[in-house]
Amino acid sequence: MTTFRDGLFDGKVAFVAGGTSGINLGIARRFAALGAKVAVCGRDPEKAARAAGEIGTDALGMSADVRDYGAIRGALEQARSDFGPLDFVVAGAAGNFLAPALGMSANAFKTVVDIDLLGTFNTFRACHDLLNTPASLIAITAGQAEQAMALQIHACAAKAGVNQVIRTLAIEWGPDVRVNGISPGPIDGTEGMARLAPNPEMRAAHEHRIPAKRWGEIDEIADAATFLCSSAASYITGTILDVDGGSSVGDAGRMDIAKGLA
Ligand code: COA
Ligand code: NAP
C-alpha cells in the first residue's frame, strides 16, 4: 500500500476532522498503519465509531460539528487528553452539492462556506495550544479554489478561502507549525465524486480532461498527507500540493483539438 517505512509515525498523535469517511478516513487509516494514534471526528456519532473501529484499537471516534467552535474544541481536547499533544491535524470536513447560484438560497451558500471555510479556521484555531511542536497541519482544499466551476459557487468561494487560511497561518504560526494544503483531483469511490459526477458520461468527461486520464485513488492522497507530515517535508509550509493527475495545469481534453490541427 505504501512506500513509506513501517513505524514512520510511531509515537505520533493525529486528529482528522471529517475523518469518518472517504479521503480523510484514508488519511487517518494510513497514519494509524504507520504507527500514529488517531482521532477522527464527524457529525454522526455512529459513523465515527464505525470509522474508529475500522482504523484499529488505538483509534478514537468522536462527534463534533466543525461549524461549532466549542464542539470541535471539545473533541480536540479529548484527543489531547486520551492520546497526548497533537503532532498532526487534518481539516478535511466539507459539504458540496451541485446547484446553480439562482437555485441556491443564502442559507445553502452559507452552509457550505461554514463547513469548509469556517470549519477549517475553527479546527486550526482550536488546536493550536494542544499541539506538540514541530507540528504539521493539513487542510484538504480543492481545484475549485483556483478554477471557477459552474454549479459550485459555494464550494469555489469556500475553498478559495481555505487556501488563504493555509497561507496566512503558515506565516503566523511558523516556524514551529507547518501549515499546508492538499488539493485532490477527482478521487474514485468518494461521496464527493458521487455528487459531482453521478453517471458514467460525467465520469468520462472528467477523465478526458485530466492529463493522467484517470481518477485518483484515496491512497494517493494518503501518500501526499504522509509526505507532508514526515520530516521529508520539513522545509515545506504554506504550500498547496495538487494531487490531481495534472488537472490544475490545464484541460487535457483540448489536446484532441490540438492534435487535429497538427
Ligand atoms: N440544492 C440546493 N440547495 C440545497 C441542496 C441542493 N442539492 N442541498 C441542500 N441545500 C440547501 C437546503 O435547502 C438548505 O437551505 P434552506 O434552509 O434555504 O432550505 C441549506 O442547503 C442547508 O441544508 P441542510 O440540509 O440543512 O444542511 P446540513 O448542514 O444538514 O447538510 C449539506 C450540509 C447540505 C452540505 C449536506 O449535503 C451534507 O451533509 N454534506 C456532507 C457530505 C458531502 O457533501 N460530501 C462531499 C464533500 S466534497
Ligand atoms: P466525505 O466522504 O463526504 O467526507 C466528509 C467528511 O466530513 C465526513 O467524515 C463527514 O462526516 C464530515 N463532515 C461533513 N460535514 C461536517 C461538519 N459540519 N462537521 C464535522 N464533520 C463534517 O467526502 P470526500 O469526498 O471524501 O471529501 C473529503 C475532502 O476532500 C473534502 O474536504 C473535499 O472537499 C475534498 N475533496 C474531495 C474530492 C473528491 O474527489 N472526493 C476532490 C477534491 C477535494 P459526517 O457526515 O458524519 O459529518
Coordinates of N, CA, C and O and ligand atoms in Angstrom, one line a residue, residues 16-27 40-48 51 62-68 72 91-96 111 114-116 119-120 123 139-144 155 159 162 182-196 215-216 218 221 243-244, ligand 2:
V16 N -8.1 14.0 12.8 CA -8.6 14.2 11.5 C -10.0 14.6 11.5 O -10.9 13.8 11.8
A17 N -10.3 15.9 11.3 CA -11.6 16.5 11.3 C -12.3 16.1 9.9 O -11.7 16.3 8.9
G18 N -13.4 15.4 10.0 CA -14.0 14.9 8.8 C -13.4 13.5 8.4 O -13.5 13.1 7.2
G19 N -12.8 12.9 9.4 CA -12.0 11.7 9.1 C -12.9 10.4 9.2 O -12.3 9.3 9.3
T20 N -14.2 10.5 9.2 CA -15.0 9.3 9.3 C -15.5 8.7 8.0 O -16.1 7.7 8.0
S21 N -15.1 9.3 6.9 CA -15.3 8.6 5.6 C -14.4 9.2 4.5 O -13.7 10.2 4.7
G22 N -14.4 8.5 3.4 CA -13.7 9.0 2.2 C -12.3 9.2 2.3 O -11.5 8.5 2.9
I23 N -11.8 10.3 1.7 CA -10.4 10.7 1.6 C -9.8 10.8 3.0 O -8.7 10.3 3.2
N24 N -10.5 11.5 3.8 CA -9.9 11.8 5.2 C -9.8 10.5 6.0 O -8.8 10.4 6.7
L25 N -10.7 9.6 5.9 CA -10.6 8.3 6.5 C -9.4 7.6 6.0 O -8.7 6.9 6.7
G26 N -9.2 7.7 4.7 CA -8.0 7.1 4.1 C -6.7 7.6 4.7 O -5.8 6.9 4.9
I27 N -6.7 8.9 4.9 CA -5.5 9.5 5.6 C -5.4 9.0 7.0 O -4.3 8.6 7.4
V40 N -10.6 10.6 14.9 CA -11.4 11.1 13.8 C -12.7 11.7 14.3 O -13.2 11.2 15.3
C41 N -13.2 12.7 13.6 CA -14.5 13.2 14.0 C -15.3 13.7 12.8 O -14.8 14.1 11.8
G42 N -16.6 13.5 13.0 CA -17.6 13.9 12.1 C -18.9 14.2 12.9 O -18.9 14.1 14.1
R43 N -20.0 14.6 12.2 CA -21.2 14.9 12.9 C -21.9 13.6 13.4 O -22.4 13.6 14.5
D44 N -21.9 12.6 12.7 CA -22.6 11.4 13.0 C -21.8 10.4 13.9 O -20.8 9.9 13.5
P45 N -22.3 10.3 15.2 CA -21.5 9.5 16.1 C -21.4 8.0 15.8 O -20.3 7.4 16.0
E46 N -22.4 7.4 15.1 CA -22.3 6.0 14.8 C -21.3 5.8 13.7 O -20.5 4.9 13.7
K47 N -21.3 6.7 12.7 CA -20.3 6.7 11.6 C -18.9 6.9 12.2 O -18.0 6.2 11.7
A48 N -18.8 7.7 13.1 CA -17.4 8.0 13.8 C -17.0 6.7 14.5 O -15.8 6.3 14.4
A51 N -15.9 4.2 11.9 CA -14.6 4.5 11.3 C -13.4 4.2 12.3 O -12.4 3.6 11.9
M62 N -15.1 10.4 17.3 CA -15.8 11.5 18.0 C -16.8 12.2 17.1 O -16.6 12.3 15.9
S63 N -17.8 12.8 17.8 CA -18.8 13.5 17.1 C -18.7 15.0 17.4 O -18.7 15.4 18.6
A64 N -18.5 15.8 16.4 CA -18.5 17.3 16.6 C -18.8 17.9 15.2 O -18.4 17.4 14.2
D65 N -19.5 19.0 15.2 CA -19.7 19.8 14.0 C -18.7 20.9 13.9 O -18.6 21.7 14.9
V66 N -17.9 20.9 12.9 CA -16.8 21.9 12.8 C -17.3 23.3 12.7 O -16.5 24.3 12.9
R67 N -18.6 23.5 12.4 CA -19.2 24.9 12.4 C -19.3 25.4 13.8 O -19.5 26.6 14.0
D68 N -19.2 24.5 14.8 CA -19.4 24.9 16.2 C -18.1 24.9 16.9 O -17.5 23.8 17.2
I72 N -15.8 21.5 18.3 CA -14.6 21.0 17.8 C -13.5 21.1 18.8 O -12.6 20.3 18.9
A91 N -7.7 19.2 8.6 CA -9.0 19.8 8.5 C -9.6 19.4 7.1 O -9.2 20.0 6.1
G92 N -10.5 18.4 7.2 CA -11.0 17.8 5.9 C -12.5 17.8 5.8 O -13.0 17.4 4.7
A93 N -13.2 18.3 6.8 CA -14.7 18.2 6.7 C -15.1 19.2 5.6 O -14.6 20.3 5.5
A94 N -16.1 18.7 4.9 CA -16.6 19.5 3.8 C -18.0 19.1 3.4 O -18.4 18.0 3.7
G95 N -18.7 20.0 2.7 CA -20.0 19.6 2.1 C -20.1 20.2 0.7 O -19.4 21.2 0.4
N96 N -20.8 19.5 -0.1 CA -20.9 20.0 -1.5 C -22.2 19.4 -2.2 O -22.6 18.3 -1.8
T111 N -24.1 27.5 4.2 CA -23.9 26.2 4.8 C -22.6 25.6 4.3 O -21.8 25.1 5.2
D114 N -19.7 27.7 5.6 CA -19.5 27.5 7.1 C -18.7 26.1 7.3 O -17.9 26.0 8.2
I115 N -19.1 25.1 6.6 CA -18.5 23.8 6.9 C -17.0 23.8 6.4 O -16.1 23.5 7.2
D116 N -16.8 24.3 5.2 CA -15.5 24.2 4.6 C -14.5 25.2 5.2 O -13.4 24.9 5.6
G119 N -15.1 26.0 9.2 CA -14.8 24.7 9.8 C -13.2 24.5 9.8 O -12.7 24.1 10.8
T120 N -12.6 24.9 8.8 CA -11.1 24.8 8.7 C -10.5 25.8 9.7 O -9.6 25.4 10.5
T123 N -11.1 24.5 13.3 CA -10.3 23.3 13.6 C -8.8 23.7 13.9 O -8.3 23.3 14.9
A139 N -4.9 21.2 5.5 CA -6.3 21.4 5.1 C -6.5 20.7 3.8 O -5.6 20.8 2.9
I140 N -7.6 20.1 3.6 CA -8.0 19.5 2.3 C -8.8 20.5 1.5 O -9.9 20.9 1.9
T141 N -8.2 21.0 0.5 CA -8.8 22.0 -0.3 C -9.3 21.4 -1.6 O -9.5 20.1 -1.7
A142 N -9.4 22.1 -2.7 CA -9.9 21.5 -4.0 C -9.6 22.5 -5.1 O -9.3 23.7 -4.9
G143 N -9.6 21.9 -6.3 CA -9.3 22.7 -7.5 C -10.3 23.9 -7.7 O -9.9 24.9 -8.3
Q144 N -11.5 23.8 -7.1 CA -12.5 24.9 -7.2 C -11.9 26.2 -6.5 O -12.5 27.2 -6.8
A155 N -18.8 26.1 -3.0 CA -17.5 25.4 -2.8 C -16.3 26.2 -3.4 O -15.2 26.2 -2.8
K159 N -13.5 27.1 -0.7 CA -12.1 26.5 -0.9 C -11.1 27.6 -1.2 O -9.9 27.5 -0.8
V162 N -10.2 28.8 2.1 CA -9.3 27.8 2.8 C -7.9 27.9 2.3 O -7.0 27.9 3.2
I182 N -3.7 20.1 0.7 CA -3.7 19.1 -0.4 C -4.9 19.4 -1.2 O -6.0 19.5 -0.7
S183 N -4.7 19.5 -2.5 CA -5.8 19.7 -3.4 C -6.0 18.5 -4.3 O -5.3 18.3 -5.3
P184 N -6.9 17.6 -3.9 CA -7.1 16.3 -4.7 C -7.9 16.6 -6.0 O -8.7 17.5 -6.1
G185 N -7.5 15.9 -7.0 CA -8.4 15.8 -8.2 C -9.6 14.9 -7.9 O -9.8 14.6 -6.8
P186 N -10.3 14.5 -8.9 CA -11.5 13.6 -8.7 C -10.9 12.3 -8.2 O -10.1 11.7 -8.8
I187 N -11.5 11.9 -7.0 CA -11.0 10.7 -6.4 C -12.0 9.6 -6.4 O -13.2 9.8 -6.0
D188 N -11.7 8.4 -6.8 CA -12.6 7.3 -7.0 C -13.2 6.8 -5.7 O -12.5 6.8 -4.7
G189 N -14.4 6.4 -5.8 CA -15.1 5.8 -4.6 C -15.4 6.8 -3.5 O -15.5 6.4 -2.3
T190 N -15.6 8.1 -3.8 CA -15.8 9.0 -2.7 C -17.2 9.6 -2.9 O -17.8 9.7 -4.0
E191 N -17.7 10.1 -1.8 CA -19.0 10.8 -1.7 C -19.0 12.1 -2.6 O -19.9 12.4 -3.3
G192 N -17.8 12.7 -2.6 CA -17.7 14.0 -3.4 C -17.9 13.7 -4.8 O -18.7 14.4 -5.5
M193 N -17.3 12.7 -5.4 CA -17.5 12.4 -6.8 C -18.8 11.8 -7.1 O -19.3 11.9 -8.2
A194 N -19.4 11.1 -6.2 CA -20.7 10.5 -6.4 C -21.7 11.7 -6.6 O -22.7 11.6 -7.4
R195 N -21.4 12.8 -5.9 CA -22.3 14.0 -6.1 C -21.9 14.8 -7.3 O -22.8 15.4 -8.0
L196 N -20.7 14.9 -7.7 CA -20.2 15.8 -8.7 C -20.3 15.2 -10.1 O -20.4 15.8 -11.1
W215 N -9.2 8.9 -12.7 CA -9.4 9.5 -11.4 C -8.3 9.0 -10.5 O -7.7 8.0 -10.8
G216 N -8.1 9.7 -9.4 CA -7.1 9.3 -8.4 C -7.7 8.3 -7.4 O -8.9 8.0 -7.3
I218 N -7.8 7.1 -3.2 CA -7.7 7.6 -1.9 C -6.3 7.4 -1.3 O -5.7 8.3 -0.7
I221 N -3.9 10.2 -2.1 CA -4.0 11.4 -1.2 C -3.3 11.1 0.2 O -2.7 11.9 0.7
V243 N -2.7 17.1 -6.0 CA -2.6 15.7 -6.2 C -3.8 15.3 -7.1 O -4.8 14.8 -6.7
D244 N -3.6 15.6 -8.4 CA -4.8 15.7 -9.3 C -4.5 15.2 -10.7 O -5.3 15.6 -11.6
Ligands
NAP2 P1 -16.9 12.6 2.5 O1 -16.7 11.1 2.5 O2 -18.3 13.1 2.4 O3 -16.3 13.1 3.9 C1 -16.7 14.3 4.5 C2 -16.4 14.1 6.0 O4 -16.7 15.3 6.7 C3 -17.2 13.0 6.7 O5 -16.4 12.5 7.7 C4 -18.4 13.8 7.3 O6 -19.0 13.1 8.3 C5 -17.6 15.1 7.7 N1 -18.4 16.3 7.8 C6 -19.3 16.8 7.0 N2 -19.8 17.9 7.5 C7 -19.3 18.1 8.7 C8 -19.4 19.0 9.7 N3 -20.2 20.1 9.6 N4 -18.7 18.9 10.9 C9 -17.9 17.8 11.0 N5 -17.7 16.9 10.1 C10 -18.4 17.0 8.9 O7 -16.1 13.4 1.4 P2 -14.9 13.1 0.4 O8 -15.5 13.1 -1.0 O9 -14.0 12.0 0.8 O10 -14.1 14.5 0.6 C11 -13.2 14.7 1.6 C12 -12.4 16.0 1.5 O11 -11.7 16.1 0.2 C13 -13.3 17.3 1.5 O12 -12.6 18.4 2.1 C14 -13.5 17.6 0.0 O13 -13.8 18.9 -0.3 C15 -12.1 17.2 -0.5 N6 -12.1 16.9 -2.0 C16 -12.7 15.8 -2.4 C17 -12.6 15.4 -3.7 C18 -13.2 14.1 -4.2 O14 -12.8 13.7 -5.4 N7 -14.0 13.4 -3.4 C19 -11.9 16.2 -4.6 C20 -11.3 17.4 -4.2 C21 -11.4 17.7 -2.8 P3 -20.5 13.4 8.8 O15 -21.3 13.4 7.6 O16 -20.8 12.4 9.8 O17 -20.4 14.8 9.5

